[in-house]
PDB file of N, CA and C in Angstrom:
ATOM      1  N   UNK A 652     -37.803 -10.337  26.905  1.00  0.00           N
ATOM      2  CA  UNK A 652     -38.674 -10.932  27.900  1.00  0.00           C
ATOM      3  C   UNK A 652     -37.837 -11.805  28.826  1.00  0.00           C
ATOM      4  N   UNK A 653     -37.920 -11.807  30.201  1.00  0.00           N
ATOM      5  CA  UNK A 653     -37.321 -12.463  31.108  1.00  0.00           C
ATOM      6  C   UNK A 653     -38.464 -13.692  31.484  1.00  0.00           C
ATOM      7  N   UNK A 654     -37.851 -14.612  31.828  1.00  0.00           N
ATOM      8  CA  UNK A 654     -38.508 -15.919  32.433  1.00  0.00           C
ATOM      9  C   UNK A 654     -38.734 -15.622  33.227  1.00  0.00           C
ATOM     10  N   UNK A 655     -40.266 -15.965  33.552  1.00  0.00           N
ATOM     11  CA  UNK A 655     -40.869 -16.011  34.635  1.00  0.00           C
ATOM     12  C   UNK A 655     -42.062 -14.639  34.901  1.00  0.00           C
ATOM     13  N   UNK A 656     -41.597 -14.105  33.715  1.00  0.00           N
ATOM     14  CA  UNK A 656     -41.989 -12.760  34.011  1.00  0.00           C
ATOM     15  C   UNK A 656     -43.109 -12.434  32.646  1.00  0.00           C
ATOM     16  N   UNK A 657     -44.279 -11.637  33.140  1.00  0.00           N
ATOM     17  CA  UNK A 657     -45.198 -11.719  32.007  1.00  0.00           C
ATOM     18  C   UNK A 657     -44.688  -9.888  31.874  1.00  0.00           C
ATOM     19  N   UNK A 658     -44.576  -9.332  30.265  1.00  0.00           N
ATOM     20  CA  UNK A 658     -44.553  -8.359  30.019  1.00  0.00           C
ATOM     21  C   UNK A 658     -45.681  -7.582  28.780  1.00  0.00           C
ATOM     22  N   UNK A 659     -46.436  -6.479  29.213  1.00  0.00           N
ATOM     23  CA  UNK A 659     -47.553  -6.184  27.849  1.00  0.00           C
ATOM     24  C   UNK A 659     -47.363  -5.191  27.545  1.00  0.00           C
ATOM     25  N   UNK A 660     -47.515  -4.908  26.352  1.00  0.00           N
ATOM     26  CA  UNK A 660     -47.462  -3.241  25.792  1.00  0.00           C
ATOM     27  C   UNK A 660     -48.632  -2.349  26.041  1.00  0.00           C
ATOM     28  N   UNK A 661     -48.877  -1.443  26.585  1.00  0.00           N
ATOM     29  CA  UNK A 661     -50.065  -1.034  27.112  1.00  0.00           C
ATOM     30  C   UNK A 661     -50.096  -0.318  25.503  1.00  0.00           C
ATOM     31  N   UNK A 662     -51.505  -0.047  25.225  1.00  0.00           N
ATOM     32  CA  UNK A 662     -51.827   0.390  23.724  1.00  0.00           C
ATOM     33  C   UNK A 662     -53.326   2.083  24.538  1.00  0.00           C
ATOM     34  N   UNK A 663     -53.313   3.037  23.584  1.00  0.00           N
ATOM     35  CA  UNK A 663     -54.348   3.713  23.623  1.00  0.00           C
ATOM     36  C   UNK A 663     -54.446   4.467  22.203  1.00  0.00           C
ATOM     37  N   UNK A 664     -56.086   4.571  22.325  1.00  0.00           N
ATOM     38  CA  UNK A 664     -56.510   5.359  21.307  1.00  0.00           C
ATOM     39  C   UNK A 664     -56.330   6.959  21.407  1.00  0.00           C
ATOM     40  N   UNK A 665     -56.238   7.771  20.633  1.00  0.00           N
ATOM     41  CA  UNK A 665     -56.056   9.168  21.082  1.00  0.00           C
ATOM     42  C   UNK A 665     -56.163   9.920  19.781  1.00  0.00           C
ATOM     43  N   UNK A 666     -57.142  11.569  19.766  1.00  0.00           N
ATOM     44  CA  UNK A 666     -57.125  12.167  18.420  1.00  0.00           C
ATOM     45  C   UNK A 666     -55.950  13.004  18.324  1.00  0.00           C
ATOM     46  N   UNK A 667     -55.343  12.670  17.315  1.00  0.00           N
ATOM     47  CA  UNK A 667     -53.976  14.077  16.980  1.00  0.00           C
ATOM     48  C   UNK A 667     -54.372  15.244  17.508  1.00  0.00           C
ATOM     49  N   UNK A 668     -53.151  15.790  18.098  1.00  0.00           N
ATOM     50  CA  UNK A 668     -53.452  17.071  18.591  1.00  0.00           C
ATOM     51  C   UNK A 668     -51.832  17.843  17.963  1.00  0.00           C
ATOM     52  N   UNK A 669     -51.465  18.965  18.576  1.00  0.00           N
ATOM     53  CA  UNK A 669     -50.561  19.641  18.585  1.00  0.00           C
ATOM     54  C   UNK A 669     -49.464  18.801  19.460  1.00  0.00           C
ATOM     55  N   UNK A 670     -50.034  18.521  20.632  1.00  0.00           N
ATOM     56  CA  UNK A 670     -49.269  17.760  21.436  1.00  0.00           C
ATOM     57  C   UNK A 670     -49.921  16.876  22.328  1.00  0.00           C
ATOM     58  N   UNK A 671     -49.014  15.574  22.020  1.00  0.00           N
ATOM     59  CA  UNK A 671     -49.791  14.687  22.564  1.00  0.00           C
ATOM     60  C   UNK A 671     -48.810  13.946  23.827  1.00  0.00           C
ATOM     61  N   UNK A 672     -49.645  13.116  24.758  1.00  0.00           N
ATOM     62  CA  UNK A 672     -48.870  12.283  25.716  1.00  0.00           C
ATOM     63  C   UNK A 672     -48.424  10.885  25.069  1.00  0.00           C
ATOM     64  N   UNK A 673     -46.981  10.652  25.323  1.00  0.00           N
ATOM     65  CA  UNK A 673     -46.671   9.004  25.349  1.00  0.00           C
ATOM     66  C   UNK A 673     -47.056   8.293  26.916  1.00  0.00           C
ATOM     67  N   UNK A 674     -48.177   8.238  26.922  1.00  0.00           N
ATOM     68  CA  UNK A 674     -48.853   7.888  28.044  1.00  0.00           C
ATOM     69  C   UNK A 674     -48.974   5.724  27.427  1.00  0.00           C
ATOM     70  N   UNK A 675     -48.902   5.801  26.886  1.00  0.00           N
ATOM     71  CA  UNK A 675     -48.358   3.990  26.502  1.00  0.00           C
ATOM     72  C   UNK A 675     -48.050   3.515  25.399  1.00  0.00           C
ATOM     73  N   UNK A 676     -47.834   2.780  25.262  1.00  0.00           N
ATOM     74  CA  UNK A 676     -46.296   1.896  24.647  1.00  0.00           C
ATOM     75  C   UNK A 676     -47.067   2.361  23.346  1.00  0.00           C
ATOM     76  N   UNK A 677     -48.199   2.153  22.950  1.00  0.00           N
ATOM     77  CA  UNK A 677     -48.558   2.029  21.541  1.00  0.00           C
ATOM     78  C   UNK A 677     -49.747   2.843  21.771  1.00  0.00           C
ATOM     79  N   UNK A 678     -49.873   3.917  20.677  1.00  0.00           N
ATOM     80  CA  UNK A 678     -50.473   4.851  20.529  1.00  0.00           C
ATOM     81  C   UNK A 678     -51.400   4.940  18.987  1.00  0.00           C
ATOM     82  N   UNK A 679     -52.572   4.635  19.014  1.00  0.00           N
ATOM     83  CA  UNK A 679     -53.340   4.997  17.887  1.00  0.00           C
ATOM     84  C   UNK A 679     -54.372   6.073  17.541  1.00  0.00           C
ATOM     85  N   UNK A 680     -53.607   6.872  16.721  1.00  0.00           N
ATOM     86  CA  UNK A 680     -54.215   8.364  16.350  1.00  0.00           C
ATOM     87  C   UNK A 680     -55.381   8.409  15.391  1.00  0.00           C
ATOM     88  N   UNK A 681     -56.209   8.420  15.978  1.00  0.00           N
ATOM     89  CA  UNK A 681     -57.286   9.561  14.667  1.00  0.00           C
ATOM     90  C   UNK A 681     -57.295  10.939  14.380  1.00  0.00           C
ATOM     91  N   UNK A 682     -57.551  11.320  13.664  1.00  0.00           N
ATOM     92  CA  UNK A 682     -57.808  12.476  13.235  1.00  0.00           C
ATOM     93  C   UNK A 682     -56.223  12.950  12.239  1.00  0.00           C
ATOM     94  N   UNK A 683     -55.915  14.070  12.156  1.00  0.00           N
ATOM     95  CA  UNK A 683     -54.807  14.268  10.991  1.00  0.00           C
ATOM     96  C   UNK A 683     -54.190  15.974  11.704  1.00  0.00           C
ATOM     97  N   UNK A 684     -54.405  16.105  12.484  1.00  0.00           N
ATOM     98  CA  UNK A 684     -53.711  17.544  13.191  1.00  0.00           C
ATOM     99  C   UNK A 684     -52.373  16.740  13.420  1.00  0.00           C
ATOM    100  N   UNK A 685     -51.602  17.826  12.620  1.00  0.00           N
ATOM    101  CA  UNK A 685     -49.620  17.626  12.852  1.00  0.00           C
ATOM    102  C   UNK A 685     -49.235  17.433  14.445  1.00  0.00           C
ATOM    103  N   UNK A 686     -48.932  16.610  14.800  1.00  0.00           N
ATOM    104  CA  UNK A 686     -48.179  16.815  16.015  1.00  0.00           C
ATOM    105  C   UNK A 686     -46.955  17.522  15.911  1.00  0.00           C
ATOM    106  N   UNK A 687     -46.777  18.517  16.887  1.00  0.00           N
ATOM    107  CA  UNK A 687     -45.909  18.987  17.224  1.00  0.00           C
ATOM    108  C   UNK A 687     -44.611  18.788  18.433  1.00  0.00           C
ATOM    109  N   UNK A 688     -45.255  18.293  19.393  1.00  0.00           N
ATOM    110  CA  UNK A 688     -44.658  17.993  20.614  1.00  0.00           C
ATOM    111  C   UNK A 688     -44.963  16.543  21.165  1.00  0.00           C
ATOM    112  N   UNK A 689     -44.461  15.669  21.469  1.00  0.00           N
ATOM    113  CA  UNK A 689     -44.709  14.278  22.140  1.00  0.00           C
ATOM    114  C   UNK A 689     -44.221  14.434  23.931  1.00  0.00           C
ATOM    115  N   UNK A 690     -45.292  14.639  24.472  1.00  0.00           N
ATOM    116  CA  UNK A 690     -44.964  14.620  25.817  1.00  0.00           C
ATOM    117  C   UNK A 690     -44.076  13.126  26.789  1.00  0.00           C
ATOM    118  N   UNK A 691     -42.761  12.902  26.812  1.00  0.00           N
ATOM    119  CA  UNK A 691     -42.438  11.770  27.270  1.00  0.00           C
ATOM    120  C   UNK A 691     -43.066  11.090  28.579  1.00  0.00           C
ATOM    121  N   UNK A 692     -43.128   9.969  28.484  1.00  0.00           N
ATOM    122  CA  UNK A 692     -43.589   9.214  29.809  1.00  0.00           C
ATOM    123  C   UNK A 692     -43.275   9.562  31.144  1.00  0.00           C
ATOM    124  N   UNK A 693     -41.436   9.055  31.097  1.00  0.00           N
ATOM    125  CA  UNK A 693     -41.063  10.285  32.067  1.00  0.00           C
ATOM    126  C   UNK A 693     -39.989  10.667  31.987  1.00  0.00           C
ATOM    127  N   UNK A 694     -39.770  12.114  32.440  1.00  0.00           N
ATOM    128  CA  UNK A 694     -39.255  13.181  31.799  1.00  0.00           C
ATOM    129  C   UNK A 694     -37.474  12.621  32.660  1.00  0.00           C
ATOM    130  N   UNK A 695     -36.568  12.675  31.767  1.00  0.00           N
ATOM    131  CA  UNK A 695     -34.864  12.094  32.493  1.00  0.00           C
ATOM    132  C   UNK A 695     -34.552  11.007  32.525  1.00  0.00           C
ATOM    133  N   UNK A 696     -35.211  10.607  31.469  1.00  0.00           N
ATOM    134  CA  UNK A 696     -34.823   9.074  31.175  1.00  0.00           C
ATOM    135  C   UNK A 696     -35.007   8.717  29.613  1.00  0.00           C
ATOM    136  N   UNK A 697     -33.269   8.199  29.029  1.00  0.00           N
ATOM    137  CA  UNK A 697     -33.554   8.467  27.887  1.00  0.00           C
ATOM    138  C   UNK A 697     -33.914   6.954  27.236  1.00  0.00           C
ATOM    139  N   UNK A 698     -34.189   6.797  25.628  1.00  0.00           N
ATOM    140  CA  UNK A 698     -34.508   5.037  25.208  1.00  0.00           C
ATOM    141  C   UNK A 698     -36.061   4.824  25.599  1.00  0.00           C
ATOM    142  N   UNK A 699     -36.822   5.941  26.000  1.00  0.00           N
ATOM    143  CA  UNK A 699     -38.303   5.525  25.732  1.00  0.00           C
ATOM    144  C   UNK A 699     -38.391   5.833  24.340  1.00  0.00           C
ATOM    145  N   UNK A 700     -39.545   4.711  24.111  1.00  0.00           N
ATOM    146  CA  UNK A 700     -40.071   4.549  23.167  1.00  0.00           C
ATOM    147  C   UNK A 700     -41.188   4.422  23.219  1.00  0.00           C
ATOM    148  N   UNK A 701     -42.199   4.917  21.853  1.00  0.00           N
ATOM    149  CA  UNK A 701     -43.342   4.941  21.278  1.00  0.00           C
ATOM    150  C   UNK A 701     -43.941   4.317  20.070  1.00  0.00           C
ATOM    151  N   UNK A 702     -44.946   3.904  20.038  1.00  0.00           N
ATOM    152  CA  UNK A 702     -45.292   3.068  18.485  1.00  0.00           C
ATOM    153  C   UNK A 702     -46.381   3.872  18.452  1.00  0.00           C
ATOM    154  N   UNK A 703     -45.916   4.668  16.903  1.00  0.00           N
ATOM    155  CA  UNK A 703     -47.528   5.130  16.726  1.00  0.00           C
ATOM    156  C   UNK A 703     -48.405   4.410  15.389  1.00  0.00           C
ATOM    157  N   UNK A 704     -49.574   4.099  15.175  1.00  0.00           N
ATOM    158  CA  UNK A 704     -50.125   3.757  14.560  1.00  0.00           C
ATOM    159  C   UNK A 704     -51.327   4.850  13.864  1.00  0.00           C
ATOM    160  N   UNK A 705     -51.565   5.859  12.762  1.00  0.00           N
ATOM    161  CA  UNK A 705     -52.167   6.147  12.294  1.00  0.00           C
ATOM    162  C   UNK A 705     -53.229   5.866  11.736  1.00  0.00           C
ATOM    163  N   UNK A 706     -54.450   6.163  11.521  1.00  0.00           N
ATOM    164  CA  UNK A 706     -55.415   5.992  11.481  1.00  0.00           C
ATOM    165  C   UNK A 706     -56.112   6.844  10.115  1.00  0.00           C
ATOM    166  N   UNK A 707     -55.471   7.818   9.900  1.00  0.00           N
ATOM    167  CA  UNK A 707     -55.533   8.961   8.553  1.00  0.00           C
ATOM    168  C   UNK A 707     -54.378   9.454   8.831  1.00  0.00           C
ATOM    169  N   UNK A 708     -54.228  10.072   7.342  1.00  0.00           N
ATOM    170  CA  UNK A 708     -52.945  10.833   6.856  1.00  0.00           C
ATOM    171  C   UNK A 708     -52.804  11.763   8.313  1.00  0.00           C
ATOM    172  N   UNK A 709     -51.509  12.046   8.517  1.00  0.00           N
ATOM    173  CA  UNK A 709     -50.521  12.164  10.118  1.00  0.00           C
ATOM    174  C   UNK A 709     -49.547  12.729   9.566  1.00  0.00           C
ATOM    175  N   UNK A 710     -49.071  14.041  10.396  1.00  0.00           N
ATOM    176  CA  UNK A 710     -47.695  14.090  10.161  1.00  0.00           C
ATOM    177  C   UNK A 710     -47.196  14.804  11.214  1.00  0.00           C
ATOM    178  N   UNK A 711     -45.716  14.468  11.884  1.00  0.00           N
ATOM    179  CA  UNK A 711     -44.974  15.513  12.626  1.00  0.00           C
ATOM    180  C   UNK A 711     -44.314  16.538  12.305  1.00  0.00           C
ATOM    181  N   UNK A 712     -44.335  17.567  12.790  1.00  0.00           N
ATOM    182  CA  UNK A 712     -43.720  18.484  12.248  1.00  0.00           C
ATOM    183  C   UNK A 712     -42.257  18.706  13.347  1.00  0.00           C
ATOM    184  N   UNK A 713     -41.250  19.153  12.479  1.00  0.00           N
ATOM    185  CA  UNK A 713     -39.837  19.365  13.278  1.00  0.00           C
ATOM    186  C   UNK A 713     -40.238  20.775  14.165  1.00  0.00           C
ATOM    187  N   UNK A 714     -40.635  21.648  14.744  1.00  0.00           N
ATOM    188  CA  UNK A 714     -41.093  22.508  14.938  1.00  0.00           C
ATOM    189  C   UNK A 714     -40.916  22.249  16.539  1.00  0.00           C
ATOM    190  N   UNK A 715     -41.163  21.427  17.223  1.00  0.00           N
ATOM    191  CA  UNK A 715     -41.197  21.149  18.999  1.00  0.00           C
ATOM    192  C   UNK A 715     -39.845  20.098  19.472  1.00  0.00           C
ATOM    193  N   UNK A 716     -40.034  19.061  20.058  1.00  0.00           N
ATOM    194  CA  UNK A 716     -39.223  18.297  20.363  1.00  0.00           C
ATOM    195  C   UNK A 716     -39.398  17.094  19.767  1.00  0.00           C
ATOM    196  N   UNK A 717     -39.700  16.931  18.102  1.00  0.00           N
ATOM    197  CA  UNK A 717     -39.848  16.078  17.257  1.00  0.00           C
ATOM    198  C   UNK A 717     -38.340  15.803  16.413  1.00  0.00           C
ATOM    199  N   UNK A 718     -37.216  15.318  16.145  1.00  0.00           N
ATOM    200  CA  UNK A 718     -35.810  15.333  15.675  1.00  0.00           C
ATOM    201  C   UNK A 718     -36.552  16.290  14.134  1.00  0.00           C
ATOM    202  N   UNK A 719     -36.988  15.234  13.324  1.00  0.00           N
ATOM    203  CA  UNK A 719     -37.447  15.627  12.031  1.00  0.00           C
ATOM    204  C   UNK A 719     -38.583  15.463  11.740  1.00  0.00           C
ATOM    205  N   UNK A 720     -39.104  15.889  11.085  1.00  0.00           N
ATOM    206  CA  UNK A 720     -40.606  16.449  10.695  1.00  0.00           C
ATOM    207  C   UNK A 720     -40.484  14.431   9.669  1.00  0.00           C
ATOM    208  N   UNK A 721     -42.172  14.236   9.894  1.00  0.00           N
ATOM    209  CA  UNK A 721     -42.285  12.837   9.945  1.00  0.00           C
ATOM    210  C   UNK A 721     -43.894  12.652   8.927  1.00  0.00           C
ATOM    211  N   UNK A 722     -43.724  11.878   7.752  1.00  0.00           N
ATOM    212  CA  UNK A 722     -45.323  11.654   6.966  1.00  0.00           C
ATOM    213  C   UNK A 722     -45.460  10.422   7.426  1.00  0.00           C
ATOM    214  N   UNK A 723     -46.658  10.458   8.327  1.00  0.00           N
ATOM    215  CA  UNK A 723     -46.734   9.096   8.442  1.00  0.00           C
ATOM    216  C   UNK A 723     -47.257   8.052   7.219  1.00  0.00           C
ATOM    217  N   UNK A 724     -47.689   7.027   7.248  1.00  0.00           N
ATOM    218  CA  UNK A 724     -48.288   6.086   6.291  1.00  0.00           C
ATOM    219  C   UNK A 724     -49.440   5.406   6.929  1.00  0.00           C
ATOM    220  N   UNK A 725     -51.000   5.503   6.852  1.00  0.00           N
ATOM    221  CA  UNK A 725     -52.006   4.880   7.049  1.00  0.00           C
ATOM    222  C   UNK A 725     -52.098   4.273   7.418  1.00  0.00           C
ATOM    223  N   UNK A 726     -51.990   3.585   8.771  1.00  0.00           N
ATOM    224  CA  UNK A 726     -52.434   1.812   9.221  1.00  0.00           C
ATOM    225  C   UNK A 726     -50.946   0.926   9.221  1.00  0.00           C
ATOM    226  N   UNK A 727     -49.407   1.858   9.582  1.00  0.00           N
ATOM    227  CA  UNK A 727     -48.669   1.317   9.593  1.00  0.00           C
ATOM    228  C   UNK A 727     -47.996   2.125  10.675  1.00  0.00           C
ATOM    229  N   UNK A 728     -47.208   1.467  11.930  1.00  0.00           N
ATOM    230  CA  UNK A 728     -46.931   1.472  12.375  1.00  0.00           C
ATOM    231  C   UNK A 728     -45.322   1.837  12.594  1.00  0.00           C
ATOM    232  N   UNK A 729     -45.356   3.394  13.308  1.00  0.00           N
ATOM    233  CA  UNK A 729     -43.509   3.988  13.382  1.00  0.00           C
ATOM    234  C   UNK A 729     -43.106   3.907  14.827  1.00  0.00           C
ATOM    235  N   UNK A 730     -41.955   3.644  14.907  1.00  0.00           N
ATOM    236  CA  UNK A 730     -41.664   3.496  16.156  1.00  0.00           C
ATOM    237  C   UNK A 730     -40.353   4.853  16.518  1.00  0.00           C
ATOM    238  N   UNK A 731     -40.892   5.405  17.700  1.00  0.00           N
ATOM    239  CA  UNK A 731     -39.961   6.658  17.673  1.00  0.00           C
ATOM    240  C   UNK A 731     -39.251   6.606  18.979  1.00  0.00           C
ATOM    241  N   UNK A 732     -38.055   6.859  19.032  1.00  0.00           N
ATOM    242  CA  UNK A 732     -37.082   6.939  20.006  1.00  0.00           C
ATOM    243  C   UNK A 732     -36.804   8.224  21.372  1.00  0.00           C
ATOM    244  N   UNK A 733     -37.072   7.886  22.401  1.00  0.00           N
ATOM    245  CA  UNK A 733     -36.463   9.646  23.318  1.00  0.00           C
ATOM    246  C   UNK A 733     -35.045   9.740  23.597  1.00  0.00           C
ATOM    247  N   UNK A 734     -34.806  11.016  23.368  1.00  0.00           N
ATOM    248  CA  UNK A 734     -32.991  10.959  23.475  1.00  0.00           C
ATOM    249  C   UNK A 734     -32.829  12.031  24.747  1.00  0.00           C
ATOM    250  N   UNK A 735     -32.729  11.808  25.751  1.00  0.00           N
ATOM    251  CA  UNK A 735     -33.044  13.140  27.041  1.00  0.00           C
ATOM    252  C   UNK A 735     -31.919  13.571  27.020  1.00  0.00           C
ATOM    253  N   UNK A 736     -30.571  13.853  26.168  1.00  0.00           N
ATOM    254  CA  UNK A 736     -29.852  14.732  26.006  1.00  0.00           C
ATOM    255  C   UNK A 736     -30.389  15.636  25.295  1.00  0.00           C
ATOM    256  N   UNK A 737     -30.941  15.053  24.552  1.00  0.00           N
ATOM    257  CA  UNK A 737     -31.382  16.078  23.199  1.00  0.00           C
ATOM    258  C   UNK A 737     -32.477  16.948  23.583  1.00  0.00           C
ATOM    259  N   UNK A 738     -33.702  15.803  23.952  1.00  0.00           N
ATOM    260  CA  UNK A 738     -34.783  16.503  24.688  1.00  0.00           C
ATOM    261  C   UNK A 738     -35.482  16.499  23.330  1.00  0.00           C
ATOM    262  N   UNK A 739     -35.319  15.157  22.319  1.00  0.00           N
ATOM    263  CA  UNK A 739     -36.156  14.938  20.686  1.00  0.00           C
ATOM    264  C   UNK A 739     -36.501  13.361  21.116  1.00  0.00           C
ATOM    265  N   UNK A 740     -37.422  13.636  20.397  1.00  0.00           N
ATOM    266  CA  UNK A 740     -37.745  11.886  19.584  1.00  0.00           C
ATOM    267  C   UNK A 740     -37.039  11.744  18.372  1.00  0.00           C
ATOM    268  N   UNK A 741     -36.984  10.556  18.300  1.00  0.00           N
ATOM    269  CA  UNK A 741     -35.887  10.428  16.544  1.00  0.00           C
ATOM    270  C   UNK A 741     -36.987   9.197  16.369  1.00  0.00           C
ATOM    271  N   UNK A 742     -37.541   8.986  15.244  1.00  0.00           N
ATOM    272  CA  UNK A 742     -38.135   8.390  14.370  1.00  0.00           C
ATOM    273  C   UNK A 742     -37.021   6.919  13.814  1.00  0.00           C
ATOM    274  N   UNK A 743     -37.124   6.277  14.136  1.00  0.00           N
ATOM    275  CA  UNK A 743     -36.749   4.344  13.686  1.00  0.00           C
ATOM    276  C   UNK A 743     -36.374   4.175  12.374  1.00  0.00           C
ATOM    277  N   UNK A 744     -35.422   4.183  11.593  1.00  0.00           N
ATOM    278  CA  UNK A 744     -36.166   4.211  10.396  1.00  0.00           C
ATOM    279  C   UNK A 744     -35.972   2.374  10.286  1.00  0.00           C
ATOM    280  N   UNK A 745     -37.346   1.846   9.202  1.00  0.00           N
ATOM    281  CA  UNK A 745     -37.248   0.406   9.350  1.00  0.00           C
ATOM    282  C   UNK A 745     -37.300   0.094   7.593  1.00  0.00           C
ATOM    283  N   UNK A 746     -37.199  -0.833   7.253  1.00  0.00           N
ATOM    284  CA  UNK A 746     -36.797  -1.368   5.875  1.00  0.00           C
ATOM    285  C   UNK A 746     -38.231  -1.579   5.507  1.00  0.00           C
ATOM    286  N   UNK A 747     -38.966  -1.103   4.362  1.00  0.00           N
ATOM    287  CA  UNK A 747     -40.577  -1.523   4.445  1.00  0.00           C
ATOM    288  C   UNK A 747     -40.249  -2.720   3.367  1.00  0.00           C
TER     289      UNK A 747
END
């Protein structure tokens, strides 16, 4: 955060699909369809990031532009990385 400057994480609700948009910072899924594909914010720019928050059992599958296939955990929050060389998300890993 810079002084002077107010910064917010924009948050949305959204049901799992096959493929979904990183349309803002923090993303909370219902439903339990595997994602396959994460559409980036915008496309040639790498170090976006996503927080997803699950809502029911979730999982990614390695199958699209996901690095590795991903179980989420219920009501806890993963944070996933864009690499626009790669043209993947890579999954955070954090110390629970």
């Amino acid at each position: 955060m810079f002084q002077g400057v107010v910064s917010k994480c924009s948050e949305k609700i959204v049901p799992s699909a096959a493929t979904i948009n990183a349309d803002a910072d923090v993303l909370v899924i219902t439903g339990s369809v595997a994602i396959v594909n994460i559409t980036p914010k915008v496309w040639g720019i790498a170090n976006q990031r996503v927080t997803i928050i699950p809502l029911a059992a979730l999982t990614c599958t390695a199958a699209g532009n996901i690095a590795v296939a991903v179980t989420f955990v219920v009501n806890r929050a993963q944070e996933l990385v864009w690499s626009d060389s790669q043209n993947k998300w890579y999954p955070v890993i954090a110390a629970v």
